[in-house]
Short mmCIF file of C-alpha atoms in Angstrom, two decimals:
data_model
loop_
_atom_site.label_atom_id
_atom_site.label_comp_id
_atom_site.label_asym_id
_atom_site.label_seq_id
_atom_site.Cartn_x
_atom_site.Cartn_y
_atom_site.Cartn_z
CA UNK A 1 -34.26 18.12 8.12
CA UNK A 2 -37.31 20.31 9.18
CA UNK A 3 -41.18 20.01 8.01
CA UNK A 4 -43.45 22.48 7.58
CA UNK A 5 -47.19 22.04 7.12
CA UNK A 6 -49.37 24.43 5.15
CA UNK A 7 -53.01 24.80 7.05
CA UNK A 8 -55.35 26.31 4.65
CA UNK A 9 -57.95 24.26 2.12
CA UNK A 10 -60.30 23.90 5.31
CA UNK A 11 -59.82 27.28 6.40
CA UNK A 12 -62.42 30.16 6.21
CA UNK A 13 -61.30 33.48 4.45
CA UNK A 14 -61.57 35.30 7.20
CA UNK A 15 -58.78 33.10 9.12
CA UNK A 16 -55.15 33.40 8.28
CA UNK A 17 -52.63 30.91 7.02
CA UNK A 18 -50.63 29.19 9.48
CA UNK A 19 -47.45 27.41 9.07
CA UNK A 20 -46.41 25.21 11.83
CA UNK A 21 -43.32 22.76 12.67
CA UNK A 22 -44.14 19.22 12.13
CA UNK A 23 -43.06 17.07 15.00
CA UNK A 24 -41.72 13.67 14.92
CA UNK A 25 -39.35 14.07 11.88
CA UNK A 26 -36.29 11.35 10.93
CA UNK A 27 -33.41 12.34 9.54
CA UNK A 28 -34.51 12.43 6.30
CA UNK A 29 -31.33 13.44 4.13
CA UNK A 30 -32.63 16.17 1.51
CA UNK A 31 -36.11 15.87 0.17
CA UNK A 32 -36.29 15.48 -3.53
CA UNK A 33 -39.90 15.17 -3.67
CA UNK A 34 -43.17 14.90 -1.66
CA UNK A 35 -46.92 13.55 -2.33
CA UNK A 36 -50.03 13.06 -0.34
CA UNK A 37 -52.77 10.89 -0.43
CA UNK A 38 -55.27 11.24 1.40
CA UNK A 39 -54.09 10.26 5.04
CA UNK A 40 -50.84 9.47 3.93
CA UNK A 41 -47.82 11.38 2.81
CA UNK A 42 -44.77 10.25 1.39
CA UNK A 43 -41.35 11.91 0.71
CA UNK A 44 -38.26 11.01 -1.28
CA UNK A 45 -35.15 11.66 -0.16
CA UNK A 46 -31.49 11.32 -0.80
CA UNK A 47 -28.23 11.44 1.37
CA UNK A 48 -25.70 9.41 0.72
CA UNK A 49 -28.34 6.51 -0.98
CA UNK A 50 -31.77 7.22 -2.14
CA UNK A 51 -34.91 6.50 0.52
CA UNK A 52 -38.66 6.51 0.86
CA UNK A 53 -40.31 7.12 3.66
CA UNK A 54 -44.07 7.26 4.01
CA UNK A 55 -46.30 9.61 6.98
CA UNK A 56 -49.36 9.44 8.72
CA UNK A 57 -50.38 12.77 8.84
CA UNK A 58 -51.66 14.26 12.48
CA UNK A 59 -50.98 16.28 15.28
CA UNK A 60 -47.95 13.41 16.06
CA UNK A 61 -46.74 12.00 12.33
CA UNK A 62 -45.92 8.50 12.32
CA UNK A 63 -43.15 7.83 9.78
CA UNK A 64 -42.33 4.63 7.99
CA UNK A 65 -39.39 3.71 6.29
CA UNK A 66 -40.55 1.89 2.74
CA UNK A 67 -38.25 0.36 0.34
CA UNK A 68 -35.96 2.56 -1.14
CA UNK A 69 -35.78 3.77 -5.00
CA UNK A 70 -33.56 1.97 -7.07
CA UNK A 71 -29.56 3.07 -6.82
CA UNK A 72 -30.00 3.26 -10.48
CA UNK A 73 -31.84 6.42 -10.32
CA UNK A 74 -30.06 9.57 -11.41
CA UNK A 75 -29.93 12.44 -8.46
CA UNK A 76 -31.15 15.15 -10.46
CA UNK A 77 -34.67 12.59 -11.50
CA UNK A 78 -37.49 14.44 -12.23
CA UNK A 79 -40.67 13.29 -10.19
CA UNK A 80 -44.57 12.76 -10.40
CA UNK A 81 -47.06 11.49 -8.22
CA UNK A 82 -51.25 10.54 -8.66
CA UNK A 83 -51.05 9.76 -4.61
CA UNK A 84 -51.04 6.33 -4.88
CA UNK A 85 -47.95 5.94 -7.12
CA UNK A 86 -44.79 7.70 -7.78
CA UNK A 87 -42.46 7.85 -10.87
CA UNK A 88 -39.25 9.11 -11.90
CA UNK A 89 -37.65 9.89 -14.92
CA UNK A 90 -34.29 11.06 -16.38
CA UNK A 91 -32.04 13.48 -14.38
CA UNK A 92 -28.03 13.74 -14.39
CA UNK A 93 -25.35 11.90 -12.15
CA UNK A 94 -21.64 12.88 -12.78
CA UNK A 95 -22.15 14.77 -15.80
CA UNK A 96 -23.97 12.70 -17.13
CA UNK A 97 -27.77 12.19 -18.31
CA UNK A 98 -29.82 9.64 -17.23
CA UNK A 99 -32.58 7.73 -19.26
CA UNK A 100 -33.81 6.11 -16.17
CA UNK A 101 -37.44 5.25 -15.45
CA UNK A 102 -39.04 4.14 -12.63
CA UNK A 103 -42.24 3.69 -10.57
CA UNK A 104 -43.57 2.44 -7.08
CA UNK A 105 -47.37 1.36 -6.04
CA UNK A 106 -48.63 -1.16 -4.58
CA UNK A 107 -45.38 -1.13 -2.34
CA UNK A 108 -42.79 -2.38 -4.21
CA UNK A 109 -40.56 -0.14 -6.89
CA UNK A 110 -40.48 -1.09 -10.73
CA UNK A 111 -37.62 -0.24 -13.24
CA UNK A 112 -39.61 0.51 -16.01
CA UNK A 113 -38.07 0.89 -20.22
CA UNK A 114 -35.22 3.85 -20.63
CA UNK A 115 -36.36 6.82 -22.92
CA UNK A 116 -34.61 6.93 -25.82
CA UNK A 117 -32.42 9.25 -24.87
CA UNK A 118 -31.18 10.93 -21.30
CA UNK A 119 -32.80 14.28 -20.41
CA UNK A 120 -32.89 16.43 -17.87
CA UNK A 121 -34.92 19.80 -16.74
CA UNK A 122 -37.61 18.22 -18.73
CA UNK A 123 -41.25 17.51 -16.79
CA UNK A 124 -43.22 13.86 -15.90
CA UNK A 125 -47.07 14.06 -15.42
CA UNK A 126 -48.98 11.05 -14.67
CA UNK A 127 -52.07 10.86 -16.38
CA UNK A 128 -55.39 9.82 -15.33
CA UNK A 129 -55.01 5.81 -17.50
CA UNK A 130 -51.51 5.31 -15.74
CA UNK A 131 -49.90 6.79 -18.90
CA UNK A 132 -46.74 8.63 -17.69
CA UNK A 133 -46.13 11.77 -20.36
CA UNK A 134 -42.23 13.30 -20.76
CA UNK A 135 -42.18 17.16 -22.04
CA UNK A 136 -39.32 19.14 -23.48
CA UNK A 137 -36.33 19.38 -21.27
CA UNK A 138 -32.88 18.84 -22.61
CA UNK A 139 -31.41 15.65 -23.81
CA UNK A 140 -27.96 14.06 -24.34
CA UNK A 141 -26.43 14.53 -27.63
CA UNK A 142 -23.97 11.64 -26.78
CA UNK A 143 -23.48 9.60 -23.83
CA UNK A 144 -21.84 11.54 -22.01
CA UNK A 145 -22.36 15.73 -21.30
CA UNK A 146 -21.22 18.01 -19.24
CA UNK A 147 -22.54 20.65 -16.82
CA UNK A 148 -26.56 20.12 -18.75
CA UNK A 149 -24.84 21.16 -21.54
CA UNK A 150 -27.48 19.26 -23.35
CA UNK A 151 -29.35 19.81 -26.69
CA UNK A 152 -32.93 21.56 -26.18
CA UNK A 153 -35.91 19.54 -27.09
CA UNK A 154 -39.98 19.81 -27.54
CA UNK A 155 -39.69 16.25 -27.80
CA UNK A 156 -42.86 14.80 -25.57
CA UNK A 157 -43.11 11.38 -25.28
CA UNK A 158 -45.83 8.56 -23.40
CA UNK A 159 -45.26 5.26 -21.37
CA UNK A 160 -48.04 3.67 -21.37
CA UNK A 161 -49.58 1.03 -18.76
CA UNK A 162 -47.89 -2.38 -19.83
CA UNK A 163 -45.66 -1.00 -22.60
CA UNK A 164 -42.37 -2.08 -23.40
CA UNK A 165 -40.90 1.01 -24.78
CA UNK A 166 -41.94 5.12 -24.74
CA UNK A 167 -43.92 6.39 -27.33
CA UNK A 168 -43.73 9.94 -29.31
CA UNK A 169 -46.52 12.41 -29.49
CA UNK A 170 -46.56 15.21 -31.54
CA UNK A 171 -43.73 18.24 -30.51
CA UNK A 172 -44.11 20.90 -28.30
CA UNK A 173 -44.73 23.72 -30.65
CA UNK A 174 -41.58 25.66 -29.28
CA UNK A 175 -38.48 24.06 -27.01
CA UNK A 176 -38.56 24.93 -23.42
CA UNK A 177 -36.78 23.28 -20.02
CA UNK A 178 -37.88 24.19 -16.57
CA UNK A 179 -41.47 24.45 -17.41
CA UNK A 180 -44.42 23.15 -15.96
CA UNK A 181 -46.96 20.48 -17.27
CA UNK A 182 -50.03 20.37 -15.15
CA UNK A 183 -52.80 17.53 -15.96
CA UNK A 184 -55.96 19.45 -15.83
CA UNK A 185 -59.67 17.63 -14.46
CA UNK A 186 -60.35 16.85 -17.74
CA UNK A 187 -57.24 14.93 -18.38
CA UNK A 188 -55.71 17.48 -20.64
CA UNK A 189 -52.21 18.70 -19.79
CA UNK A 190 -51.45 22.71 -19.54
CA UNK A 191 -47.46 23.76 -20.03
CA UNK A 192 -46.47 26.72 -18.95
CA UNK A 193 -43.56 28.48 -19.02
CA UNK A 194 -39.70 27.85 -18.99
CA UNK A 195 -36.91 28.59 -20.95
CA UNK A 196 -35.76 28.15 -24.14
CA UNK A 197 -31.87 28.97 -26.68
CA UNK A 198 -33.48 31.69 -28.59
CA UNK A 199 -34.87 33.49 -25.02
CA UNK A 200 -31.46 33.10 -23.61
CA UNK A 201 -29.91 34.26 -26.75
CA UNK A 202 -32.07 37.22 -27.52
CA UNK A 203 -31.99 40.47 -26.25
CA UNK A 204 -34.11 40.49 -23.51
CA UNK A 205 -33.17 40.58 -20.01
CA UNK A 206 -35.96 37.82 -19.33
CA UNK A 207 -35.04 34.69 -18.86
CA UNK A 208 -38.26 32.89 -19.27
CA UNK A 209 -40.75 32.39 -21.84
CA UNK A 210 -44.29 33.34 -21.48
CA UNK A 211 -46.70 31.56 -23.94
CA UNK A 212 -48.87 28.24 -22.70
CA UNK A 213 -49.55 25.42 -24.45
CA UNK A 214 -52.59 23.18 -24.06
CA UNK A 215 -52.25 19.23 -24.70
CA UNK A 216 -55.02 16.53 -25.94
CA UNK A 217 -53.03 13.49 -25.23
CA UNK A 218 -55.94 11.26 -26.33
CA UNK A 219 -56.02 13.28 -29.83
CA UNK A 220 -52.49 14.05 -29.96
CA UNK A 221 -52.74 18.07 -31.00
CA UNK A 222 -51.59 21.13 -29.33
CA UNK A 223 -53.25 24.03 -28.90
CA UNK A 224 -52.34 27.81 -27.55
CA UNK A 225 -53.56 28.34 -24.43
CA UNK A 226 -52.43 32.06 -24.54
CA UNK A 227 -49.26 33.91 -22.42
CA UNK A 228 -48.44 33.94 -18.76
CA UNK A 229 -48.65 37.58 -17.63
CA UNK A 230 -44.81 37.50 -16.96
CA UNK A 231 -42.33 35.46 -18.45
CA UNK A 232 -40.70 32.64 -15.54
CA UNK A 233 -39.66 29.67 -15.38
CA UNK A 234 -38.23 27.26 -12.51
CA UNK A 235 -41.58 27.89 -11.38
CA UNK A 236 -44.76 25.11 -9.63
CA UNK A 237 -48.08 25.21 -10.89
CA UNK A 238 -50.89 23.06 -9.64
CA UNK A 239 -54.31 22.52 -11.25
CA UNK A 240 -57.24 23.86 -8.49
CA UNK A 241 -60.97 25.19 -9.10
CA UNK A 242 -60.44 27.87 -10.24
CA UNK A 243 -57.65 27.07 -12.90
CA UNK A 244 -53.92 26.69 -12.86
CA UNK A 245 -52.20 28.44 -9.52
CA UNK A 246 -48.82 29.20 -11.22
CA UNK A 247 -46.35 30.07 -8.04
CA UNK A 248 -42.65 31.40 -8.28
CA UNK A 249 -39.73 32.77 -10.05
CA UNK A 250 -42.41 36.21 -10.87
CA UNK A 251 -44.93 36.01 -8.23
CA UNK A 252 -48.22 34.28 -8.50
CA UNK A 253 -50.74 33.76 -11.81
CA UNK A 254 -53.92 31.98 -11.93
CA UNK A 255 -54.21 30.62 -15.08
CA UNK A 256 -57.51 30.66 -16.44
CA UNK A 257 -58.40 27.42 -18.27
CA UNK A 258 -61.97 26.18 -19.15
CA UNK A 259 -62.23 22.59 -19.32
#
């Protein structure tokens, strides 16, 4: 398995973008996920067993092997990081959908209380209290289901630090899977979009949705944050100075947002 490292936050705009091979790599199996903090780096992977391995980053990377996520954890997880801790929620082994939850910091891995129901293609942000927040996705109308052939939900729900089971927040407005939920400086949440039945169903040939919606966790309400300029979805968006950087599937937006 190859790296590649993206030079450019310390760059001047007159200089270009470089990528570069990083050197020193293990056989990592396929990367499910990656984080950084500060220094460090670490990266999920899965071959034929899940593992962690964490990187000092420099000219020569020094990895570590740390322990690995629980077997428990569905392939198809869906990941978030703060740096310092990672989490993982859902996904879909052998047809079928996981309600798995789990977290590492502090160096050791936690199982932490099942949603209430599997889901996949859903998102996991970690918030800025430790609070992990689930949006949308689809979820298992039985036990068992085949091929994500899952019911669609705006269901979002909230661990929070020291609870012993997930709590529900208010829907998202409208149902959507492959979306994005970015938390924003303030601690707010921005979803963008995604997909949804009636998209799919209707007669456009887009596949993804376009509208944005904006989430007070704290107060519980939604608001519009107003329409991508091109519907996607299957997309990554990260929260930077400027706003949201929106990248994939259509090219690349920068969401506006004032905190």
């Amino acid at each position: 398995c190859a790296a590649l490292a993206w030079a450019g936050p310390k760059l001047s705009p007159s200089q270009r973008w470089k990528w570069s091979e990083a050197r020193g790599v293990p056989a990592l199996g396929v990367p499910a996920f990656a984080a950084q903090d500060g220094e460090l780096g670490y990266v999920v992977a899965r071959g034929e067993a899940w593992a962690l391995w964490r990187v000092s980053l420099g000219e020569v990377p020094v990895w570590t092997a740390l322990p690995a996520p629980p077997a428990s954890l569905a392939p198809r997880a869906v990941w978030s990081s703060d740096g310092a801790t990672l989490v993982a929620v859902g996904g879909e082994r052998d047809n079928i959908v996981s309600a798995t939850a789990v977290r590492f910091a502090g160096g050791a891995w936690t199982v932490l209380p099942p949603l209430p129901r599997g889901r996949v293609l859903h998102t996991v942000t970690l918030l800025g209290d430790g609070t992990i927040l689930v949006v949308g996705g689809r979820v298992a109308a039985s036990d068992t289901v085949k091929s994500f052939d899952a019911m669609e939900t705006g269901a979002v729900l909230a661990l929070l630090p020291g609870a012993s089971a997930w709590t529900a927040l208010p829907a998202l407005p409208e149902p959507r899977w492959l979306h994005t939920a970015t938390r924003l400086p303030d601690g707010t949440v921005l979803v963008a979009g995604g997909s949804n039945e009636a998209q799919e169903n209707g007669d456009s040939d887009e596949m993804g949705v376009s509208p944005t919606w904006h989430l007070d966790a704290k107060r519980s309400a939604w608001t519009a944050a107003g329409p991508l300029p091109t519907p996607r979805y299957g997309h990554r968006a990260v929260a930077t100075a400027a706003g949201v950087l929106v990248v994939g599937q259509r090219g690349v937006v920068v969401e506006q947002h004032a905190a």
